[in-house]
CSV table of C-alpha atoms in Angstrom, one decimal:
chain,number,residue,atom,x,y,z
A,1299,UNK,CA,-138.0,-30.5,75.8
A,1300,UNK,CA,-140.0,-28.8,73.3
A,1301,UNK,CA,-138.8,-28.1,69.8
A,1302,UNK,CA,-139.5,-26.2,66.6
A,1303,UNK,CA,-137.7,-27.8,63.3
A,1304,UNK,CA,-137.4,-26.0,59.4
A,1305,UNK,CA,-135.9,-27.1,56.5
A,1306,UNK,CA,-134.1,-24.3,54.9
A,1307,UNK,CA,-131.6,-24.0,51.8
A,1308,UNK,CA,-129.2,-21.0,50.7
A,1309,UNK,CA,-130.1,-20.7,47.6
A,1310,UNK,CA,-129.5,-18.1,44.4
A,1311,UNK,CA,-128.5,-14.6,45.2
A,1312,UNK,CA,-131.1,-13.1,47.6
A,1313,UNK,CA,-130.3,-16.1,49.9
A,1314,UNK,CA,-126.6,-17.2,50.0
A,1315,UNK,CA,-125.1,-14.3,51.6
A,1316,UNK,CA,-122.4,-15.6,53.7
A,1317,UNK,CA,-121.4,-14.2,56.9
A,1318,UNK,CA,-120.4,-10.6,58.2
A,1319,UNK,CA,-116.8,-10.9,58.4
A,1320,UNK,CA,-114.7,-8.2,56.4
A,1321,UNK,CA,-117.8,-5.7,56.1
A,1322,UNK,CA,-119.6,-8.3,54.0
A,1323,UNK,CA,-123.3,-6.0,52.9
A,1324,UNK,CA,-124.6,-9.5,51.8
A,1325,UNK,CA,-124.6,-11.4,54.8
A,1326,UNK,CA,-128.2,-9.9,55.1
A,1327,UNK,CA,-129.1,-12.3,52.2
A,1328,UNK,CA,-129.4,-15.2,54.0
A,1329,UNK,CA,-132.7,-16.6,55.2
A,1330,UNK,CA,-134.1,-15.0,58.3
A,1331,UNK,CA,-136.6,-16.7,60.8
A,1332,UNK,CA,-137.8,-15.1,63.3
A,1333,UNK,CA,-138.1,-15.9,66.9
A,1334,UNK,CA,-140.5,-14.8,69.6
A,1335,UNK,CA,-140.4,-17.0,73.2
A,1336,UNK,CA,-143.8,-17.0,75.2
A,1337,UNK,CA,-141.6,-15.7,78.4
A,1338,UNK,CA,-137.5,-16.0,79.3
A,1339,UNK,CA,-136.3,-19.2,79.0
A,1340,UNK,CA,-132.9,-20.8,78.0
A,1341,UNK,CA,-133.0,-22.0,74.0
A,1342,UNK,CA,-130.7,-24.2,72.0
A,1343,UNK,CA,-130.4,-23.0,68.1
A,1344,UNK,CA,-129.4,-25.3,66.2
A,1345,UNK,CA,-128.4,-25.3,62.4
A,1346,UNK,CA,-127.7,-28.5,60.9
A,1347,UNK,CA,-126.7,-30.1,57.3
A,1348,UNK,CA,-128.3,-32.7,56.0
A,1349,UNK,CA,-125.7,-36.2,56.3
A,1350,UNK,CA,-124.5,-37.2,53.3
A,1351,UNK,CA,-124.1,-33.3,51.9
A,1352,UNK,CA,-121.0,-32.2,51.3
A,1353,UNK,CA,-119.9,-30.5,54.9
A,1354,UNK,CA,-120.1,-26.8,54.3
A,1355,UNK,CA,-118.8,-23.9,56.5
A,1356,UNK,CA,-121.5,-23.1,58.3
A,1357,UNK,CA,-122.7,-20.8,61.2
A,1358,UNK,CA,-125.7,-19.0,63.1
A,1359,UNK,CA,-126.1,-15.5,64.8
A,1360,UNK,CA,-129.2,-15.1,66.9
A,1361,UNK,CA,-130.1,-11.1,66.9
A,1362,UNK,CA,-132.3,-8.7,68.6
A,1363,UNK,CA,-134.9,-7.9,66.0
A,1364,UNK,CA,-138.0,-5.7,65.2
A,1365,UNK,CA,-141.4,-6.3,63.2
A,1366,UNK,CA,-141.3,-5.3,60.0
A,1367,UNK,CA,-137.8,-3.6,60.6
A,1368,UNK,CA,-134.9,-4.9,57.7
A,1369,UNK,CA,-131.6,-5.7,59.3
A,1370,UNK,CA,-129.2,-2.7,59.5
A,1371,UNK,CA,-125.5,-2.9,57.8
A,1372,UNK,CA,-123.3,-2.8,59.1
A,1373,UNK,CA,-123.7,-5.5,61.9
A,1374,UNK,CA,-123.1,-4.3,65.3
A,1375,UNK,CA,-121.7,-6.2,68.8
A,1376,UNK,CA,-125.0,-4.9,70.0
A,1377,UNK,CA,-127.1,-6.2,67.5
A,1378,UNK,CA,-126.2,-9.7,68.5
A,1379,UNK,CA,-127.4,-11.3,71.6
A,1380,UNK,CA,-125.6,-12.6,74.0
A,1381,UNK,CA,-124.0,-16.4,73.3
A,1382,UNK,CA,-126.0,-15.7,69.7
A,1383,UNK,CA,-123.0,-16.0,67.4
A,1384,UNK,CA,-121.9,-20.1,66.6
A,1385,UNK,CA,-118.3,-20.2,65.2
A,1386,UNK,CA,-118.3,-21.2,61.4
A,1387,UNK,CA,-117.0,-24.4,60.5
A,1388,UNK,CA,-117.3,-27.3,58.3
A,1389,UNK,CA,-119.1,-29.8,60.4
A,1390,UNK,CA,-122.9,-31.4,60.6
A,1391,UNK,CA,-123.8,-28.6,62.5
A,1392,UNK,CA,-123.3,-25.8,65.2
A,1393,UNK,CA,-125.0,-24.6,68.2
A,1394,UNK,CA,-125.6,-22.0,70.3
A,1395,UNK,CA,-127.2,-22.0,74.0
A,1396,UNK,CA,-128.9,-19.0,75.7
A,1397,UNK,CA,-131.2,-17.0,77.7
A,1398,UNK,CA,-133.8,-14.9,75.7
A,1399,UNK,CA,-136.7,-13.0,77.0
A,1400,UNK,CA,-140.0,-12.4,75.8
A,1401,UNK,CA,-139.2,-10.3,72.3
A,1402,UNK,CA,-139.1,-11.0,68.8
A,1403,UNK,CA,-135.5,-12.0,67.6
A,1404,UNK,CA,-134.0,-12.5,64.1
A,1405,UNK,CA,-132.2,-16.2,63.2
A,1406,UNK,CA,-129.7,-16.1,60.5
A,1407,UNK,CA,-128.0,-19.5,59.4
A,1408,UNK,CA,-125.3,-19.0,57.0
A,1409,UNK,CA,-122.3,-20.0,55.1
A,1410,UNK,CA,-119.0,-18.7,55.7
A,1411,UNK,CA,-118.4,-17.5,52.0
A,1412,UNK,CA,-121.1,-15.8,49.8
A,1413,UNK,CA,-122.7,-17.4,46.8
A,1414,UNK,CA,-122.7,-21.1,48.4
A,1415,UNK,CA,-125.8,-23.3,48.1
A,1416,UNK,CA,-126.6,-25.6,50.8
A,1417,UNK,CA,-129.8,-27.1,52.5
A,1418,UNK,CA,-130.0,-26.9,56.2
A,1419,UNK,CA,-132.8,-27.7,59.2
A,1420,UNK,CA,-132.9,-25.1,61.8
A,1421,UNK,CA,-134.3,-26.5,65.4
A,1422,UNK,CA,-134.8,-24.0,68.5
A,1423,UNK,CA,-135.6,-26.0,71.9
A,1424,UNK,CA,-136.4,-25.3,74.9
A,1425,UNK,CA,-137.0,-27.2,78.4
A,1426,UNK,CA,-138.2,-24.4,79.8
A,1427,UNK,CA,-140.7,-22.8,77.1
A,1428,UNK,CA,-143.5,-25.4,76.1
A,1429,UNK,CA,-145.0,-22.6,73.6
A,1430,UNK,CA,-141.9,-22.8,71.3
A,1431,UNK,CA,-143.4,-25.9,69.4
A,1432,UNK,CA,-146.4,-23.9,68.3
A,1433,UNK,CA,-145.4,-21.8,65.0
A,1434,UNK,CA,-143.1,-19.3,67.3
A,1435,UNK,CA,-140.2,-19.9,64.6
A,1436,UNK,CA,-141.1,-18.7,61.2
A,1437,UNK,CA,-139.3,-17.7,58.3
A,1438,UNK,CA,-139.1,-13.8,57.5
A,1439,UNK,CA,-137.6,-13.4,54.0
């Protein structure tokens, strides 16, 4: 299975924006990576703490995303992708599985709550596209 890894961290006020819920404008502050797979495969996302950290709540939302284009407010159903939204818990990690076709897509890892600092590692794998190990996940902040 082919993999990309990146170490991430919510840090300071442009990057800790928590998660949608409630009408929450800041969840767009968290980092953003973006995606683009070679051709339509199935992908694992996977956001992880680092072990020993204190065990955050955390989450992931995979959405459909376009260059240069800044995520809209409020979110949308239809701005996430299918099976793209993790529950948010306080564990080592959370994962979502599912299909995505050839497009660019937007990755945001988050805390529940605003204003919490955390580091994190993001991996997306795939069995079935050998290209995602080559630079195809990037952070976009």
């Amino acid at each position: 299975m082919a993999s990309k890894e990146v170490a991430g961290e919510w840090s300071g006020a442009a990057l800790t924006g928590g998660c949608a819920k409630g009408g929450n404008i800041n969840w767009r502050n968290n980092p953003q990576y973006a995606l683009i797979p070679s051709k339509t495969a199935k992908f694992e996302v996977t956001i992880a703490q680092k072990p020993g950290s204190l065990m955050l709540p955390i989450g992931l939302m995979v959405l459909y995303g376009e260059d240069g284009q800044p995520l809209a407010h409020p979110l949308r159903g239809d701005m996430i992708v299918k099976d793209g939204k993790s529950k948010f818990k306080a564990s080592a990690s959370q994962k979502v599985t599912l299909t995505l076709e050839a497009r660019r897509y937007i990755i945001v890892p988050s805390t529940f709550e605003p204003g919490i600092e955390g580091a994190f590692t993001l991996e997306v794998a795939s069995s079935d596209d050998a290209e995602i190990g080559r630079a195809s996940c990037r952070e976009r902040v």
